Coordinates of C-alpha atoms in Angstrom, one line a residue:
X1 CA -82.7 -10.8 50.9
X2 CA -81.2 -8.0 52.5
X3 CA -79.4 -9.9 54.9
X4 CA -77.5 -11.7 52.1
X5 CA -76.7 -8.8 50.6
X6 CA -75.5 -7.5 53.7
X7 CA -73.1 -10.0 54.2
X8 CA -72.1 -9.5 50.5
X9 CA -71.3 -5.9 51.3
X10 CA -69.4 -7.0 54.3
X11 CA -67.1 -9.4 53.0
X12 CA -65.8 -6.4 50.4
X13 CA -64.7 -4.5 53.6
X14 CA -61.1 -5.8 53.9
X15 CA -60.4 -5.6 49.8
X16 CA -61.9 -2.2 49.9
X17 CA -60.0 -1.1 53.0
X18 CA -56.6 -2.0 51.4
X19 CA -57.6 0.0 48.2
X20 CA -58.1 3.2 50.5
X21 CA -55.2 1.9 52.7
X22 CA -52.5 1.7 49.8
X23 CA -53.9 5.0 47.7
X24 CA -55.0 3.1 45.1
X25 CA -58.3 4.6 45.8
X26 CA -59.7 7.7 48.4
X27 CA -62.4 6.9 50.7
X28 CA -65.0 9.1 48.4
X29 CA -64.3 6.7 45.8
X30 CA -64.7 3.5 48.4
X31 CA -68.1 4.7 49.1
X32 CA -69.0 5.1 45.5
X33 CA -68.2 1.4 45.1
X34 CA -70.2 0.2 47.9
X35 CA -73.0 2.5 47.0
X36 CA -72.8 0.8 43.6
X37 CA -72.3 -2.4 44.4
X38 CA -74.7 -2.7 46.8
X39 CA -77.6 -1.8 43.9
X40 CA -76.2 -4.3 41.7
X41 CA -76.4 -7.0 44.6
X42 CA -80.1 -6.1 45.4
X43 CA -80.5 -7.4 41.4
X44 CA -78.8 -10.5 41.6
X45 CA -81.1 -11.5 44.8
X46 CA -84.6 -10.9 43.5
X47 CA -87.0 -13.6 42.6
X48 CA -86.6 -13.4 38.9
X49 CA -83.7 -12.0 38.0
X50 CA -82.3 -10.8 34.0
X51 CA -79.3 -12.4 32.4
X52 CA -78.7 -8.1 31.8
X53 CA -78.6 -8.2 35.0
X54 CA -75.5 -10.8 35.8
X55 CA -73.7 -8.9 32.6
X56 CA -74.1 -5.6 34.3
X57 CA -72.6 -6.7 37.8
X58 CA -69.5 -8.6 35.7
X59 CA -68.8 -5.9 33.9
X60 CA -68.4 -3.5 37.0
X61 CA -66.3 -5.5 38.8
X62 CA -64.2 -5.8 35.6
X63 CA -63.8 -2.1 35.4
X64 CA -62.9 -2.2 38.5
X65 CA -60.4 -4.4 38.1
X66 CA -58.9 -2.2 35.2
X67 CA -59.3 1.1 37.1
X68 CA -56.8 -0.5 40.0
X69 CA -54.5 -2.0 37.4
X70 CA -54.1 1.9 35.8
X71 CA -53.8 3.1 39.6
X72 CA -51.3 1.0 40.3
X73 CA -49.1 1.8 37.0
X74 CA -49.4 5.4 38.1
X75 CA -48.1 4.9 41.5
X76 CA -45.9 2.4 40.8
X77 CA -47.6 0.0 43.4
X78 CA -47.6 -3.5 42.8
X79 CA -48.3 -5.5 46.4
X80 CA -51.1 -6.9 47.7
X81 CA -52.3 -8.4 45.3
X82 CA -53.8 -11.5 47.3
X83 CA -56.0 -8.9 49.4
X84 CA -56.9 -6.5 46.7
X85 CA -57.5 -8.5 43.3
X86 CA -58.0 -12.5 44.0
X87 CA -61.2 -11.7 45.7
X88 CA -62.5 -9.4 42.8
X89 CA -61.1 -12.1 40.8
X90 CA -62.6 -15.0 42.6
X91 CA -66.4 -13.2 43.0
X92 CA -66.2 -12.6 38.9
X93 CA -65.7 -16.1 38.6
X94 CA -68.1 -17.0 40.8
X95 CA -70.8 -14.7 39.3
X96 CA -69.6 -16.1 36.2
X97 CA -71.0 -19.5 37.2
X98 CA -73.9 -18.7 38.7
X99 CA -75.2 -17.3 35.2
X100 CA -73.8 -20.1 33.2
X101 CA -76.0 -22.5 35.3
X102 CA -78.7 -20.2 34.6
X103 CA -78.5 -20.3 30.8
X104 CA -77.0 -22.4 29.7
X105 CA -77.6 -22.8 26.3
X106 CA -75.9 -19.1 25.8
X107 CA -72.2 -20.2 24.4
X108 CA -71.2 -16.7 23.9
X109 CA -71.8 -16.1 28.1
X110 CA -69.2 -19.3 28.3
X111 CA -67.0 -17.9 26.0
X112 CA -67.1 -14.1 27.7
X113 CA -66.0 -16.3 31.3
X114 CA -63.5 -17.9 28.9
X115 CA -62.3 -14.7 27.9
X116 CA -61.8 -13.3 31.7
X117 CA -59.8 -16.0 32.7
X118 CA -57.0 -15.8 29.7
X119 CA -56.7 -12.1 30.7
X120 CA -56.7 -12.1 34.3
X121 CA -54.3 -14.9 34.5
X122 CA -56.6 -17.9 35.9
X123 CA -55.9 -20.3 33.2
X124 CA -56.6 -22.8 36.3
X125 CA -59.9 -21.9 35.8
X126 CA -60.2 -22.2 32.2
X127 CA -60.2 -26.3 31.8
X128 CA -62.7 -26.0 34.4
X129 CA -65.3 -23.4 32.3
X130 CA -64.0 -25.1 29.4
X131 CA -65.0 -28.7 30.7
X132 CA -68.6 -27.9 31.9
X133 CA -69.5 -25.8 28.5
X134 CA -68.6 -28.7 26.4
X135 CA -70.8 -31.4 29.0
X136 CA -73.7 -28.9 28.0
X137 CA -72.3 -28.1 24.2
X138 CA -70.8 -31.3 23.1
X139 CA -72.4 -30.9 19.9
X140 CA -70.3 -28.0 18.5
X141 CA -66.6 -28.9 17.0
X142 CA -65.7 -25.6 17.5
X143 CA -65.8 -25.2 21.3
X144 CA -63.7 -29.1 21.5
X145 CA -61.2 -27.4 19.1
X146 CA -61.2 -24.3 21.1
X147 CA -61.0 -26.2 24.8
X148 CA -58.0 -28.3 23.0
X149 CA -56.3 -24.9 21.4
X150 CA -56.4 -23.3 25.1
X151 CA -54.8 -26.6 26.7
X152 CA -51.6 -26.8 24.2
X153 CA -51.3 -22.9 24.4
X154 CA -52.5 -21.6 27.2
X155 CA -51.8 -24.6 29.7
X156 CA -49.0 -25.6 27.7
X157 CA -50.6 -29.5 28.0
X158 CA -49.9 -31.3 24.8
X159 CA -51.9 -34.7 26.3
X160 CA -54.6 -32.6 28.0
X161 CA -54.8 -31.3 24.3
X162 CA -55.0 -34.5 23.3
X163 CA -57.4 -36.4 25.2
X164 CA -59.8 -33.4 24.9
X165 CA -59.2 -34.1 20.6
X166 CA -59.7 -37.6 21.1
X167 CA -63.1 -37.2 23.0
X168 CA -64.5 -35.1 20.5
X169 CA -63.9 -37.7 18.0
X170 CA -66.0 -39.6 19.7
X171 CA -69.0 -36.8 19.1
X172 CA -67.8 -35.5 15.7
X173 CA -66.4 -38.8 14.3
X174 CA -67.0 -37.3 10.9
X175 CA -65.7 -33.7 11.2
X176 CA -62.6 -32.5 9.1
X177 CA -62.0 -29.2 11.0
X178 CA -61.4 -31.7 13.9
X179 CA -59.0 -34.1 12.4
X180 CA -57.2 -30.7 10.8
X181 CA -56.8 -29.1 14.2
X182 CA -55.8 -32.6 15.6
X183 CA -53.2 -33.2 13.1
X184 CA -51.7 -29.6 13.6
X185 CA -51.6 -30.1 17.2
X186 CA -49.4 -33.7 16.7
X187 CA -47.2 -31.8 14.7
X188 CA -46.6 -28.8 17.0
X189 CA -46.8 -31.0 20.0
X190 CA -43.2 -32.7 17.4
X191 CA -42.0 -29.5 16.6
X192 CA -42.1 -28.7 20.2
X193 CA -40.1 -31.7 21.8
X194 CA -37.7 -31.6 18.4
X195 CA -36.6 -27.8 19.9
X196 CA -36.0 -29.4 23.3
X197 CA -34.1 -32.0 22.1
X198 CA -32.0 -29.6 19.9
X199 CA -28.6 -30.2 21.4
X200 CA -28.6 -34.1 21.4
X201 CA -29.4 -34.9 17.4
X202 CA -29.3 -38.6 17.7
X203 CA -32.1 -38.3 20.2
X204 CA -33.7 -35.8 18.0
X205 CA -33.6 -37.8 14.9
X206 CA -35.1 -40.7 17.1
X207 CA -37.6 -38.2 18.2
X208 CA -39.1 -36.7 14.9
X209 CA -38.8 -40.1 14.0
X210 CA -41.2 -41.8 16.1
X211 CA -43.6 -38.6 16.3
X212 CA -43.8 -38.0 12.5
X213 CA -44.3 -42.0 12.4
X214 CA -47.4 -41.5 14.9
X215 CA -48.0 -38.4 12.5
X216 CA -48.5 -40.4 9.4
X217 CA -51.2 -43.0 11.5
X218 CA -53.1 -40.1 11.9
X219 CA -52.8 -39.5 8.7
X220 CA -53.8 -42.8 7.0
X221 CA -56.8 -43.1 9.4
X222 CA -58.5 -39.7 8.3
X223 CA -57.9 -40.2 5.0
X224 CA -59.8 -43.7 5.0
X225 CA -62.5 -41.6 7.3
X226 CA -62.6 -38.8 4.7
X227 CA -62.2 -40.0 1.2
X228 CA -62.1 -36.5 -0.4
X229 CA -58.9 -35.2 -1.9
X230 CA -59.7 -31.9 -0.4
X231 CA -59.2 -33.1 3.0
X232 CA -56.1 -34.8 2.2
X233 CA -54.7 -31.6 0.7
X234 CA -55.3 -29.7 3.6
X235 CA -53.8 -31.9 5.3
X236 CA -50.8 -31.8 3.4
X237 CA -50.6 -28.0 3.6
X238 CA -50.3 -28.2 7.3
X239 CA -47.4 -30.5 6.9
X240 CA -45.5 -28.2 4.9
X241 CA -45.5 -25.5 7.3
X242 CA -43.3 -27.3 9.5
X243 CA -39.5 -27.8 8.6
X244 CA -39.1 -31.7 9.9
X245 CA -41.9 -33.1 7.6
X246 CA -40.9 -33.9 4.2
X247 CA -41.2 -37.7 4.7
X248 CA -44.6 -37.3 5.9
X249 CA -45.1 -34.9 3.0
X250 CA -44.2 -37.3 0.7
X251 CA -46.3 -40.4 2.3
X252 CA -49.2 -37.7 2.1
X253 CA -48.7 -37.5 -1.0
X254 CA -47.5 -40.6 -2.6
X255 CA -52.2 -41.5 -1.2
X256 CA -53.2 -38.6 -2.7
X257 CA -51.9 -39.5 -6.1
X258 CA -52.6 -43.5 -5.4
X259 CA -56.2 -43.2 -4.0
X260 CA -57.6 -39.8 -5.1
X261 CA -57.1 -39.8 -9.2
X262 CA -61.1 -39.4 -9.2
X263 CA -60.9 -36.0 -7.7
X264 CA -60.1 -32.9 -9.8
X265 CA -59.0 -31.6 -6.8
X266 CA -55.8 -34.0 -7.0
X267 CA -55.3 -33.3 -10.5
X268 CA -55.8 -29.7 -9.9
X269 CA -53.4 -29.5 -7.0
X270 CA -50.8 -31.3 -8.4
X271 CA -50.7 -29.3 -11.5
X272 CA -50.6 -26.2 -9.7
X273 CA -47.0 -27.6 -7.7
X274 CA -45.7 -27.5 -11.0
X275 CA -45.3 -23.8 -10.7
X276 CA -43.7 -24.5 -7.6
X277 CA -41.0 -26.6 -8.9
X278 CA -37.3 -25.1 -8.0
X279 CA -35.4 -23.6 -11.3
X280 CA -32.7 -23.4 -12.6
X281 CA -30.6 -20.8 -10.2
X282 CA -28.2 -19.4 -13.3
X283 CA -31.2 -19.0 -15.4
X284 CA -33.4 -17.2 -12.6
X285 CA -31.2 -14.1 -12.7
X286 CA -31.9 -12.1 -15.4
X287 CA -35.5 -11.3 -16.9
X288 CA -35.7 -13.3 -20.4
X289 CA -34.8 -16.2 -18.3
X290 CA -37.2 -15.8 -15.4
X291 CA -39.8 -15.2 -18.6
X292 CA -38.6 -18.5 -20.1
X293 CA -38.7 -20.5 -16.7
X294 CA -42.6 -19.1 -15.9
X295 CA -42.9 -20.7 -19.5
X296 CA -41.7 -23.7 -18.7
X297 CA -43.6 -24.2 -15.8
X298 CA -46.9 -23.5 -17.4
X299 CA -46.1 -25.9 -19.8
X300 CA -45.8 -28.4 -17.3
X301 CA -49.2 -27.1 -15.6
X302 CA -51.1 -27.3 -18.7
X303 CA -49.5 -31.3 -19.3
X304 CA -50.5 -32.3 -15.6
X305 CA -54.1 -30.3 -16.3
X306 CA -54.1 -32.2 -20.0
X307 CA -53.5 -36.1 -18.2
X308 CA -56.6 -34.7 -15.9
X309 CA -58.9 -34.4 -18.7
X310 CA -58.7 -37.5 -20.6
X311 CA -58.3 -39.5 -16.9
X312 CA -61.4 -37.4 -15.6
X313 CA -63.9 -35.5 -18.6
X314 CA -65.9 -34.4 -15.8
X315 CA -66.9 -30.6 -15.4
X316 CA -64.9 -30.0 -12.4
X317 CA -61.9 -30.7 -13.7
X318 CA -62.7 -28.5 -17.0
X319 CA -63.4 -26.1 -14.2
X320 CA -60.3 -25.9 -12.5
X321 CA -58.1 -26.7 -16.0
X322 CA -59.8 -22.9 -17.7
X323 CA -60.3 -21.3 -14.3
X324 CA -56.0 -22.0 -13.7
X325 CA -55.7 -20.7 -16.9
X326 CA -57.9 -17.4 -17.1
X327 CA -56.0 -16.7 -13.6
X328 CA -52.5 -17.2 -15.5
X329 CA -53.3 -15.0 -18.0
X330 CA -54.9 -11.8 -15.6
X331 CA -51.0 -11.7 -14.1
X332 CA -49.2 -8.6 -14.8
X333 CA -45.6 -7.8 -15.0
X334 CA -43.7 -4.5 -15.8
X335 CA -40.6 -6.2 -16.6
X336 CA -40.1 -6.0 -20.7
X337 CA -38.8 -9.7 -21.3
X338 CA -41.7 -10.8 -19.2
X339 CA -44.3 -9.0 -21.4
X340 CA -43.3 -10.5 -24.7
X341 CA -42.8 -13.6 -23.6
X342 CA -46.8 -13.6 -22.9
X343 CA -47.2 -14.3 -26.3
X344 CA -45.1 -17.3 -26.3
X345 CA -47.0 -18.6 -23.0
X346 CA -48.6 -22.3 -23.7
X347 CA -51.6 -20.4 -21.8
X348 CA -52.7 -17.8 -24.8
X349 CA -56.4 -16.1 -24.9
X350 CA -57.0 -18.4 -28.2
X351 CA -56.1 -21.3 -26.3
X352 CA -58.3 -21.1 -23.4
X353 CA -61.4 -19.9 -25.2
X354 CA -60.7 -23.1 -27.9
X355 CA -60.5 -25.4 -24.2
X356 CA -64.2 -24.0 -23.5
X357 CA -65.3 -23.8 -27.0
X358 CA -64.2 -27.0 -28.2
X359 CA -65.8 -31.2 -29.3
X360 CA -65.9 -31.3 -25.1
X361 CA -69.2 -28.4 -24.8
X362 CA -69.9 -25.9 -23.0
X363 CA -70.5 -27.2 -19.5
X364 CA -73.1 -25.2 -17.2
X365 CA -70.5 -25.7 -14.2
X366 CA -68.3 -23.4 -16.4
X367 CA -70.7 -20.9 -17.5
X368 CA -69.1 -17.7 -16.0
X369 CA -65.6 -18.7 -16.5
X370 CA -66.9 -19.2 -20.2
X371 CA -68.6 -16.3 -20.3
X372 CA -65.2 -14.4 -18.7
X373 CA -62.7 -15.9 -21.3
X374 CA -65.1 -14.8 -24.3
X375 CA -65.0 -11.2 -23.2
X376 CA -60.9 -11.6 -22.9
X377 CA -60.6 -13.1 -26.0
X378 CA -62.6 -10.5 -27.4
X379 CA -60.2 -8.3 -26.1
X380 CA -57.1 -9.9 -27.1
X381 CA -57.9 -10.6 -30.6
X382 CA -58.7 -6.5 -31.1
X383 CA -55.5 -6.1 -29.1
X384 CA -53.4 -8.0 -31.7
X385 CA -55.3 -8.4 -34.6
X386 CA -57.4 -5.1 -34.6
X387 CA -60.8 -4.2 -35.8
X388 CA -60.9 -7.5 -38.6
X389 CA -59.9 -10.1 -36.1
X390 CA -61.7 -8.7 -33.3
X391 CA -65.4 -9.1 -35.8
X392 CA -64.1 -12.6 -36.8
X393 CA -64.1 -13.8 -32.6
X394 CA -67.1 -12.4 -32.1
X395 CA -69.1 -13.4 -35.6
X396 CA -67.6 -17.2 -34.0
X397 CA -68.7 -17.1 -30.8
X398 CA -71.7 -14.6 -30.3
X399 CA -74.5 -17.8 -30.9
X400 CA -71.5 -19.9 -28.3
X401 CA -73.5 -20.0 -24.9
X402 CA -73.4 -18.9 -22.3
X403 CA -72.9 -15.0 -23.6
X404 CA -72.5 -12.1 -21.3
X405 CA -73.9 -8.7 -22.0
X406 CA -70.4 -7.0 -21.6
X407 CA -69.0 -9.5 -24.4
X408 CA -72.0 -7.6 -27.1
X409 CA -71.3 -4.4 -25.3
X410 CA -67.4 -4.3 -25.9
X411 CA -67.9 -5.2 -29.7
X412 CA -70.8 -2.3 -29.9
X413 CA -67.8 -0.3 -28.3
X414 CA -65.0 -1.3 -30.8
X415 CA -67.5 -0.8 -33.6
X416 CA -67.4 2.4 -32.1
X417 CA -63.6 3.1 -32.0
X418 CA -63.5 2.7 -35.5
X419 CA -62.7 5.3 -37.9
X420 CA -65.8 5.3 -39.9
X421 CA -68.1 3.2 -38.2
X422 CA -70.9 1.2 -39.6
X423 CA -73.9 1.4 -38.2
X424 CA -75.2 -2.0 -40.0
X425 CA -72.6 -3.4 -37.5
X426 CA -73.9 -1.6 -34.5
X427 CA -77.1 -2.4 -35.6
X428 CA -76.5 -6.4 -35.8
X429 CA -74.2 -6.4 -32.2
X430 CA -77.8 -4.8 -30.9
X431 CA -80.4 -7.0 -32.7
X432 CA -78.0 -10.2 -31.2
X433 CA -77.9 -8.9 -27.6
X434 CA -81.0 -7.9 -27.4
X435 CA -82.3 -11.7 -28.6
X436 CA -80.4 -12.5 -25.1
X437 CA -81.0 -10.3 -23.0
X438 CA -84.4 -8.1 -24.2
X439 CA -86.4 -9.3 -21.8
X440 CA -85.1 -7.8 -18.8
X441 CA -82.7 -5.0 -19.8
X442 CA -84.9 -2.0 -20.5
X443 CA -81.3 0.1 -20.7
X444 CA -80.2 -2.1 -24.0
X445 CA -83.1 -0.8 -26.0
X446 CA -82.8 3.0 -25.1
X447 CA -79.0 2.6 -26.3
X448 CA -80.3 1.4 -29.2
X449 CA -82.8 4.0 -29.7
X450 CA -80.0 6.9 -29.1
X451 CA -78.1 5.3 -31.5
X452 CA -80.8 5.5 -34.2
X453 CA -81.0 9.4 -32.8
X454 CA -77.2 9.7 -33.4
X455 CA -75.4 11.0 -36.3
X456 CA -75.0 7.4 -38.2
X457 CA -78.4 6.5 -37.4
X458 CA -81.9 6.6 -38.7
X459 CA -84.7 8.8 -36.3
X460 CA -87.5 6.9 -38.2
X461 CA -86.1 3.6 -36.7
X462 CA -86.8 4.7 -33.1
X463 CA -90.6 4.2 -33.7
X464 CA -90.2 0.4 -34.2
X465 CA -87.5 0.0 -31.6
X466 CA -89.8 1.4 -29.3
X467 CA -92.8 -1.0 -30.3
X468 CA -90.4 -3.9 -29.9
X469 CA -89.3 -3.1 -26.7
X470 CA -93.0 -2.9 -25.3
X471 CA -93.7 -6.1 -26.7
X472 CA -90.5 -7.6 -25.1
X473 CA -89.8 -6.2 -22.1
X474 CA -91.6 -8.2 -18.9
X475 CA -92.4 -7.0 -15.8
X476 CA -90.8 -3.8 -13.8
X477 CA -88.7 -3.5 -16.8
X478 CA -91.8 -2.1 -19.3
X479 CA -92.2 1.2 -16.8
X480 CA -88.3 1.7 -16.4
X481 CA -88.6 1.7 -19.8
X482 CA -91.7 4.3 -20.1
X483 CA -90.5 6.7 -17.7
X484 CA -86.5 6.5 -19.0
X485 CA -88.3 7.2 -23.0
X486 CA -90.3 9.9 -21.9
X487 CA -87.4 11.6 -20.2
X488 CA -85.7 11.0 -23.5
X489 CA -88.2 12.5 -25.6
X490 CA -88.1 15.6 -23.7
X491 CA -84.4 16.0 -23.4
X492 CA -84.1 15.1 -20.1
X493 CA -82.0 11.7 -20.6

């Protein structure tokens, strides 16, 4: 053991002699290191050794390796670099690999040896680490689409990229993130040669057309693998980041509107490009007719969101068709013309909550958004019609489930707001949410009891309130509720 370590120490005598040599380091320091050093090979040689162990060596040397990269920025000394950091280099590697084979089944160990060779510039090494995780990993899609990522962009190898994509098809035959990353790759491997090809535009027209022909293959072949529009979309959106694709754009999406008409996520998409859609440039310069255009385009959102329903009365599509909507309606604007052309918008309050409130049901898929659009509408109608509108939507919708306990606790509030309010009213907007929500909400009922204590209230009430809510309340709730009334009673709450 000692004699290996020896001969460690040993073959560190030229590297550390140029460090003193060349100032980078003084002779104290030199000693330090091989006083170090020399405890962290007496580790790595015992019987049983600590993966700890390996980390703690690696990470010295690497410090090392950063204190002589500052030293030489200081002194402006940048030779021998052959003598001083390749063999640092070189023996991190090599530690590196002697862990690796040691464990493993650690992927972040192969990923910190990864790291080291991107920064320290020995991408050589990387397909090498790269190739003998994934013999021992080939079960992860990440770590193919990783190995492939580091070929195109750190090797600049478009086919080593490749080949390395179409091996891990053969593990992950099923796997969109691969066929995503693949596809990407195909394109930027295109956008790549199109650049270099720049000054001759008959050869790059023959180019882009043969690579976005290969392009569409690809395309057609995961789609038949993955029959979900959601793939196909995201494959679309990839397309459209790159300048040269609109005919593969279009072929994309000439099979997502041919094969995919069972997916709300098609129907959903496409309505959503309606808002998209180029206007009319004269039009888009002043406010009133950027108003009428976001109009317009709603419209055409709602139609395409309209066809979806009666082609596919599933609850995902109801989903995305009141989810759209609710999202439309949250947008603000500070522009004038914008604001009151809200009311004109095909996408009002009353509309959504009739879309979730309508012959069609109330779908469980939909339950917060329909729980969401009551509260808004709530909202709206007290907002435009005031106090008499605002108790018409909620006598109409308070026995509509799903309910939310903010949709009863806004109307308790407007009730509130009122200029002589009636506490029969308060009195029914508590009954009904307690009937939902009683159970569990130990809060509800001491509300209801200070309202009873209140000015418009009756004290003798509170007696009965607080049977009731002994009798209802279940579980953790009941002493909540005992030790919140006493605190009450005593002035305290």
């Amino acid at each position: 053991m000692a004699e290996i370590v020896q001969q460690r120490i040993e073959d560190r005598i030229p590297e550390l002699e140029q460090l003193e040599r060349v100032g980078l380091f003084t002779k104290k320091e030199v000693k330090s290191i091989i006083k170090r050093v020399t405890a962290l090979e007496y580790k790595l040689t015992r019987l049983i050794v600590n993966k700890e162990d390996f980390i703690a060596y690696i990470q010295y040397e690497i410090n090392v390796l950063e204190l002589i990269k500052k030293r030489r920025a200081h002194i402006h000394y940048q030779f021998k670099r052959e003598e001083i950091e390749y063999p640092i280099i070189h023996r991190i590697n090599s530690t590196f690999r002697r862990a690796t084979n040691k464990w493993k089944d650690d992927v972040q160990l192969w990923l910190s040896h990864v790291a080291f060779c991107k920064k320290w510039a020995t991408k050589g090494q990387i397909s090498k680490v790269f190739s003998s995780m994934l013999a021992i990993h080939p079960d992860k899609p990440a770590l193919w689409i990783m190995a492939a990522k580091s070929e195109l962009e750190d090797r600049n190898s478009s086919e080593s990229a490749r080949h390395l994509f179409l091996r891990s098809l053969r593990f992950h035959p099923n796997n969109q993130k691969v066929y995503q990353e693949y596809f990407r790759m195909e394109l930027l491997h295109s956008e790549k040669l199109r650049k270099q090809q720049k000054d001759l535009e008959k050869a790059e027209m023959d180019l882009v057309s043969v690579k976005q022909s290969e392009c569409k293959q690809k395309c057609k072949s995961n789609t038949y693998i993955h029959r979900e529009a959601a793939f196909v979309i995201s494959l679309l959106n990839i397309a459209a980041i790159f300048d040269f694709t609109k005919e593969l754009q279009d072929t994309i999406l000439q099979d997502l509107q041919t094969n995919y008409t069972e997916d709300s996520f098609t129907w959903d998409f496409m309505a959503k490009r309606e808002l998209e859609a180029p206007g009319a440039g004269e039009e888009l310069q002043t406010a009133k007719g950027r108003a009428s255009d976001i109009n317009r385009r709603e419209e055409r959102c709602c139609q395409v969101y309209e066809e979806g329903v009666k082609s596919l009365n599933s609850e995902s599509m109801w989903t995305c068709y009141v989810a759209f909507c609710l999202e439309r309606l949250k947008r603000k604007t500070n522009v004038q013309e914008l604001k009151e052309k809200v009311s004109d918008s095909p996408l009002t309050l009353q509309t959504v909550c009739s879309l979730v409130c309508s012959q069609r049901g109330l779908l469980s898929a939909v339950a917060a958004v329909a729980m969401e659009t009551k509260e808004s509408y709530l909202d709206w109608s007290y907002s435009t019609g005031g106090y008499k509108k605002a108790r018409k939507t909620f006598t109409s919708l308070q026995e509509n489930r799903p309910l939310s306990k903010a949709f009863f606790t806004r109307m308790i509030q407007i009730e509130k707001e009122q200029e002589t309010p009636k506490m029969h009213n308060l009195r029914d907007c508590y009954e009904r949410v307690l009937q939902e929500f009683g159970t569990t909400d130990d809060d509800l009922w001491l509300q209801y009891i200070q309202e009873e204590l209140g000015p418009l209230g009756q004290p003798e009430n509170c007696g009965k309130i607080h049977w009731r809510a002994m009798k209802f309340l279940e579980g953790e709730s009941v002493e909540r509720f005992t030790s919140k009334y006493t605190l009450l009673q005593t002035g305290h709450l």
